[in-house]
Coordinates of C-alpha atoms in Angstrom, one line a residue:
M1 CA 37.5 51.9 50.5
E2 CA 37.1 49.1 52.5
G3 CA 34.1 49.5 51.6
M4 CA 34.5 49.2 48.2
T5 CA 37.0 46.3 48.8
A6 CA 34.5 44.6 50.7
L7 CA 31.8 44.9 47.0
T8 CA 33.9 43.5 44.8
S9 CA 34.7 40.9 47.3
V10 CA 30.4 40.0 47.7
I11 CA 30.7 41.0 44.2
T12 CA 33.3 37.9 43.2
S13 CA 31.9 35.3 45.5
S14 CA 28.2 35.7 43.8
L15 CA 29.9 35.5 40.1
S16 CA 32.3 32.5 41.4
G17 CA 29.3 30.2 43.1
S18 CA 27.3 31.0 39.7
L19 CA 29.3 30.2 37.4
T20 CA 29.9 26.6 39.7
D21 CA 25.8 26.5 39.6
G22 CA 26.3 26.7 35.8
S23 CA 28.8 24.7 35.2
T24 CA 26.4 22.3 37.1
A25 CA 23.5 22.5 35.8
S26 CA 25.4 21.6 32.7
T27 CA 27.1 17.9 33.9
E28 CA 23.9 17.6 35.5
V29 CA 21.8 17.7 31.8
E30 CA 25.2 16.4 29.3
N31 CA 25.1 13.3 32.2
R32 CA 20.9 12.7 31.6
D33 CA 22.2 13.0 27.9
L34 CA 24.2 10.0 27.8
A35 CA 22.0 8.5 30.3
C36 CA 19.4 8.0 28.0
A37 CA 21.4 7.2 24.6
T38 CA 23.0 4.9 26.8
R39 CA 19.3 3.4 27.6
V40 CA 17.9 3.7 23.4
L41 CA 21.1 1.7 22.8
R42 CA 20.6 -1.4 25.5
T43 CA 17.4 -1.4 24.8
E44 CA 17.3 -2.3 21.2
A45 CA 21.0 -4.2 21.9
D46 CA 19.1 -6.6 24.4
A47 CA 15.9 -6.6 21.5
L48 CA 18.3 -7.7 18.4
V49 CA 19.6 -10.6 21.0
A50 CA 16.2 -11.3 21.1
L51 CA 15.4 -11.3 17.8
A52 CA 18.4 -13.9 17.0
G53 CA 17.3 -16.5 20.2
S54 CA 13.6 -16.1 18.2
L55 CA 14.4 -17.5 14.4
D56 CA 13.6 -20.8 13.7
G57 CA 12.0 -22.5 10.6
E58 CA 9.9 -19.7 9.5
F59 CA 13.4 -17.6 8.6
L60 CA 14.4 -20.8 6.6
R61 CA 11.3 -20.8 4.9
A62 CA 11.1 -17.8 4.5
L63 CA 14.9 -18.1 2.9
D64 CA 13.4 -21.1 1.0
I65 CA 10.8 -18.8 -1.2
L66 CA 13.4 -15.5 -1.9
Q67 CA 16.2 -18.2 -3.4
G68 CA 13.7 -20.8 -5.4
I69 CA 11.6 -16.8 -7.6
E70 CA 12.5 -16.6 -11.0
G71 CA 11.9 -13.2 -10.4
R72 CA 12.5 -10.0 -8.1
V73 CA 11.9 -9.3 -4.0
V74 CA 9.7 -6.7 -4.1
V75 CA 9.5 -4.5 -0.5
T76 CA 7.2 -3.1 0.6
G77 CA 5.7 -0.5 3.7
M78 CA 4.2 2.4 5.2
G79 CA 5.4 5.2 7.5
K80 CA 9.0 4.5 8.6
S81 CA 7.9 1.2 7.5
G82 CA 8.9 2.0 4.2
H83 CA 12.0 3.6 5.3
V84 CA 13.1 0.3 6.2
A85 CA 11.4 -1.9 3.6
R86 CA 13.6 0.7 1.1
K87 CA 16.8 -0.2 2.9
I88 CA 16.4 -3.8 2.8
A89 CA 15.4 -3.4 -1.1
A90 CA 18.7 -2.1 -1.4
T91 CA 20.5 -4.4 0.7
M92 CA 19.3 -7.3 -1.2
A93 CA 19.7 -6.0 -4.8
S94 CA 23.7 -5.2 -3.7
T95 CA 24.4 -8.5 -3.0
G96 CA 22.4 -11.0 -5.0
T97 CA 19.8 -11.1 -4.6
P98 CA 17.4 -8.6 -7.6
A99 CA 14.6 -7.1 -5.3
L100 CA 12.9 -3.4 -5.7
F101 CA 11.0 -1.5 -3.1
V102 CA 7.5 -0.5 -4.2
H103 CA 5.4 2.0 -1.9
P104 CA 2.1 0.6 -0.8
G105 CA 0.0 3.8 -1.6
E106 CA 1.7 4.3 -5.5
A107 CA 0.6 0.5 -5.7
S108 CA -3.0 1.1 -5.0
H109 CA -2.6 3.6 -7.8
G110 CA -1.4 1.7 -10.9
D111 CA 1.7 0.6 -9.2
L112 CA 0.8 -2.9 -8.4
G113 CA 1.9 -3.7 -12.2
M114 CA 5.7 -3.4 -10.5
I115 CA 5.1 -7.4 -8.9
A116 CA 5.1 -9.9 -11.4
R117 CA 4.0 -13.1 -10.9
I118 CA 7.3 -14.1 -10.5
D119 CA 8.1 -12.6 -7.8
A120 CA 7.9 -12.8 -4.4
V121 CA 6.4 -9.8 -1.8
V122 CA 8.3 -9.0 1.9
A123 CA 6.4 -6.5 3.6
L124 CA 6.8 -4.5 6.7
S125 CA 4.5 -3.1 9.2
N126 CA 4.7 -3.1 13.1
S127 CA 1.1 -3.8 13.8
G128 CA 0.2 -5.6 10.8
E129 CA -2.5 -3.9 10.3
T130 CA -1.3 -0.8 7.7
H131 CA -4.5 -0.8 5.7
E132 CA -2.1 0.7 2.7
L133 CA -1.3 -2.8 2.2
A134 CA -4.5 -4.3 1.7
D135 CA -4.6 -3.5 -2.1
I136 CA -1.1 -5.2 -2.0
I137 CA -1.5 -8.1 0.4
A138 CA -4.5 -9.0 -1.5
Y139 CA -3.1 -8.6 -4.9
T140 CA -0.9 -11.1 -3.9
R141 CA -3.7 -13.7 -2.5
R142 CA -5.7 -13.7 -6.7
F143 CA -2.1 -14.5 -8.1
G144 CA -0.1 -16.4 -5.8
I145 CA 2.9 -13.8 -5.2
P146 CA 4.0 -15.7 -2.6
L147 CA 3.5 -13.2 0.7
I148 CA 6.8 -12.7 3.5
G149 CA 5.0 -10.3 6.3
M150 CA 7.6 -9.2 8.6
T151 CA 5.8 -7.8 12.2
R152 CA 5.0 -7.5 15.1
R153 CA 2.1 -8.9 16.2
A154 CA 1.6 -12.9 15.5
A155 CA -2.4 -12.5 15.5
S156 CA -2.2 -9.4 12.8
S157 CA -4.3 -9.1 9.3
L158 CA -0.4 -9.9 8.2
A159 CA 0.5 -12.4 9.7
E160 CA -2.7 -14.6 9.3
Q161 CA -2.5 -14.0 4.9
S162 CA 0.9 -14.5 4.4
D163 CA 3.0 -17.8 3.3
V164 CA 5.8 -16.8 5.9
A165 CA 5.0 -14.1 9.2
L166 CA 8.3 -13.3 10.0
V167 CA 7.2 -11.5 13.7
V168 CA 9.8 -9.9 16.1
P169 CA 9.3 -10.6 19.1
P170 CA 7.5 -8.0 21.9
E171 CA 9.9 -6.5 22.9
P172 CA 9.5 -2.6 23.8
E173 CA 10.6 0.2 22.0
A174 CA 13.3 2.4 23.4
C175 CA 10.8 5.2 22.6
P176 CA 10.0 7.2 26.7
L177 CA 6.6 7.2 25.8
G178 CA 6.6 3.5 24.4
L179 CA 4.9 5.0 20.8
A180 CA 8.0 6.2 18.1
P181 CA 9.0 3.1 16.2
T182 CA 12.3 2.4 17.7
T183 CA 12.5 -0.7 19.0
S184 CA 10.4 -2.3 16.9
T185 CA 11.9 -0.7 13.2
T186 CA 16.0 -1.5 14.4
M187 CA 15.1 -5.1 14.7
M188 CA 12.9 -5.2 11.2
L189 CA 16.1 -3.5 9.3
A190 CA 18.7 -6.6 11.3
L191 CA 15.7 -8.7 10.3
G192 CA 16.0 -7.8 6.9
D193 CA 19.6 -8.0 6.4
A194 CA 19.9 -11.3 8.0
L195 CA 18.1 -12.4 4.7
A196 CA 19.7 -10.7 2.6
V197 CA 22.8 -12.3 4.0
A198 CA 22.5 -15.4 4.6
L199 CA 21.3 -15.4 0.6
L200 CA 24.3 -14.0 0.3
E201 CA 25.5 -16.9 1.7
R202 CA 23.8 -19.6 0.9
R203 CA 24.7 -18.3 -3.5
G204 CA 28.2 -18.2 -2.9
F205 CA 28.1 -14.1 -3.3
S206 CA 31.9 -13.3 -3.6
A207 CA 33.7 -10.3 -3.0
A208 CA 34.6 -9.9 -7.2
D209 CA 30.7 -10.5 -7.9
F210 CA 29.6 -7.8 -5.2
R211 CA 32.5 -5.6 -7.3
E212 CA 30.4 -5.5 -9.9
F213 CA 27.0 -3.6 -7.8
H214 CA 29.1 -1.3 -6.5
P215 CA 31.3 0.1 -9.5
G216 CA 32.0 3.7 -8.0
G217 CA 33.6 4.7 -5.0
Q218 CA 36.3 2.9 -2.4
L219 CA 35.2 -0.4 -2.5
G220 CA 35.1 -0.3 -6.4
R221 CA 38.4 0.8 -6.9
A222 CA 39.8 -1.8 -4.6
L223 CA 37.7 -4.7 -5.7
L224 CA 38.5 -4.2 -9.4
K225 CA 40.9 -7.1 -11.3
V226 CA 43.8 -6.5 -13.7
T227 CA 41.9 -7.6 -16.1
D228 CA 40.5 -4.7 -16.0
I229 CA 42.8 -2.4 -16.0
M230 CA 45.6 -4.0 -17.8
H231 CA 47.2 -3.1 -21.2
K232 CA 45.7 -6.1 -23.7
G233 CA 46.1 -7.1 -28.2
D234 CA 48.0 -4.6 -29.5
D235 CA 49.2 -1.9 -27.1
L236 CA 50.3 -6.4 -25.4
P237 CA 54.2 -5.5 -26.2
L238 CA 55.6 -8.9 -27.5
C239 CA 58.7 -10.3 -29.6
R240 CA 60.3 -14.0 -30.9
L241 CA 63.2 -15.4 -28.7
D242 CA 65.3 -15.0 -32.2
S243 CA 63.5 -11.4 -33.0
P244 CA 66.5 -9.0 -33.0
L245 CA 66.8 -6.3 -30.9
S246 CA 66.2 -3.6 -33.6
D247 CA 62.7 -4.8 -34.3
V248 CA 62.6 -5.3 -29.8
I249 CA 63.7 -1.5 -29.8
F250 CA 60.6 -0.5 -31.7
E251 CA 58.5 -2.4 -30.2
M252 CA 59.3 -1.1 -26.5
T253 CA 59.4 2.5 -28.2
A254 CA 56.0 2.3 -29.7
K255 CA 54.0 0.7 -26.9
R256 CA 55.3 2.7 -24.2
L257 CA 55.9 0.3 -21.2
G258 CA 59.5 0.6 -20.8
C259 CA 59.4 -3.5 -21.5
V260 CA 59.0 -6.4 -24.1
G261 CA 57.5 -9.7 -23.1
V262 CA 59.7 -12.8 -24.6
T263 CA 57.4 -15.5 -26.0
D264 CA 58.1 -19.1 -27.0
E265 CA 57.4 -20.6 -30.7
A266 CA 53.8 -21.9 -29.1
G267 CA 53.8 -18.2 -27.9
A268 CA 54.5 -18.8 -24.0
L269 CA 56.1 -15.9 -22.2
V270 CA 59.4 -16.7 -21.5
G271 CA 61.1 -13.6 -20.8
I272 CA 61.5 -10.1 -20.7
I273 CA 63.3 -7.6 -22.1
T274 CA 63.3 -3.5 -20.0
D275 CA 64.9 -0.2 -21.3
G276 CA 67.3 -1.3 -18.3
D277 CA 68.2 -4.2 -20.0
L278 CA 69.0 -2.3 -24.0
R279 CA 71.5 0.4 -21.6
R280 CA 73.6 -2.2 -19.5
H281 CA 74.1 -4.7 -23.5
L282 CA 74.3 -1.3 -25.1
T283 CA 77.3 -1.7 -27.4
P284 CA 78.1 -0.8 -31.8
E285 CA 76.9 -4.5 -31.8
L286 CA 73.8 -5.0 -29.7
L287 CA 71.4 -4.3 -32.6
A288 CA 73.0 -7.3 -34.1
E289 CA 71.9 -8.8 -31.6
R290 CA 68.3 -11.7 -31.2
A291 CA 65.9 -11.0 -28.1
D292 CA 67.5 -13.6 -26.5
S293 CA 70.3 -13.3 -25.8
I294 CA 69.8 -10.5 -23.2
M295 CA 66.8 -10.8 -21.6
S296 CA 66.6 -11.9 -18.7
P297 CA 64.3 -15.5 -18.2
R298 CA 60.8 -15.9 -15.6
P299 CA 59.8 -12.9 -15.7
K300 CA 56.9 -11.8 -12.8
T301 CA 53.4 -12.4 -13.7
I302 CA 50.5 -12.2 -12.4
R303 CA 47.0 -14.4 -12.5
P304 CA 44.0 -12.7 -15.2
K305 CA 41.6 -12.3 -11.0
A306 CA 43.7 -11.0 -8.7
L307 CA 43.0 -7.6 -7.2
I308 CA 45.2 -4.4 -8.3
V309 CA 45.4 -4.3 -4.7
E310 CA 47.8 -7.6 -5.4
A311 CA 49.4 -6.2 -7.9
L312 CA 50.9 -3.5 -6.4
R313 CA 51.9 -5.0 -2.9
E314 CA 54.1 -7.3 -5.8
M315 CA 55.2 -4.6 -7.4
N316 CA 56.4 -2.7 -4.4
D317 CA 57.0 -5.8 -2.9
K318 CA 59.7 -7.5 -5.7
K319 CA 61.0 -3.4 -6.6
I320 CA 59.7 -3.9 -10.6
T321 CA 56.9 -1.7 -12.3
T322 CA 55.0 -4.2 -14.5
L323 CA 53.5 -7.5 -14.5
F324 CA 52.2 -9.0 -17.5
V325 CA 48.9 -11.2 -16.6
I326 CA 49.2 -14.7 -18.3
E327 CA 47.1 -18.2 -18.6
A328 CA 48.4 -21.0 -18.8
D329 CA 52.0 -19.1 -19.6
R330 CA 50.7 -16.9 -22.4
P331 CA 50.3 -13.7 -21.9
L332 CA 46.9 -11.9 -21.6
G333 CA 48.2 -8.1 -21.1
I334 CA 50.6 -6.0 -19.0
V335 CA 50.2 -3.8 -15.9
H336 CA 52.3 -0.5 -14.9
I337 CA 52.7 0.6 -12.1
H338 CA 51.0 3.5 -13.3
D339 CA 47.9 2.4 -14.3
V340 CA 47.2 0.7 -10.2
L341 CA 48.4 4.2 -9.2
R342 CA 45.5 5.4 -11.5
A343 CA 43.1 3.3 -10.3
G344 CA 43.0 4.6 -7.1
A345 CA 44.5 1.5 -6.1
A346 CA 46.5 3.3 -3.0

């Protein structure tokens, strides 16, 4: 019995030691992984700081070219640079600078026809010697198409042939072998963002403009204006100051928005009658009254360019369910809270 107890003690001790050793080993691996990730991020962050400090007149010349062209910005690159080029083209296109990506391999087999003489080309190459870019470079030189090169080597063929060479600093790649494009592609991606945003600000591109290129998703819904969802034309419930309440009730019932706007002789909105107003004034003589006898003056309104989120806030603050959209005191439309909610503002 004592032997069994001793054996159990040995086994328990051994298992405990194994578990401890495994936990220690696991912790060491996790620490090593976190240290690696931290090193990568810090390496790339340092490179971006260096890139920001290297910007000069060449960047401004590139902006002048891209802003001044009549056509589009054609962005191109091979391999990892190609993936970055696609993203830069997409960012420019969504922020007011017409742009597209052209694959350099496909360009050599007919897609050069996608590049017009009124366009500009932004070509990405880490080494500046990517042979697949040769035909695009030659095409731009032949037809006088502005070429902006983005590379890591100032003495490269791409930089020498470009009208403007944006040379990123020679910061070390985050890859410990120094082979996989990591830091270099991060700098090119950030430089593309810098071009896109600087062009956006030069053009005065607004949130409303941004919404035109992003009609889907939460962003598009958040940037909808009241004019995008308002009831207008024949769907707008209106009456005149001297309209009999029998007509007002008919108009309110037909338009089904729970209210009618009251306008003066000039067509300006001067009041509102809600279904609650009708109930509060319900008497046998009600139908003989005129609209101006029970209307509430100075109804709550909103400007045409207001976002629907602003309309929702106004309705919540005033505890109302409708807002007339007016311009120069004249009603253009009406927005109901159900319209706002259906549009996804909340």
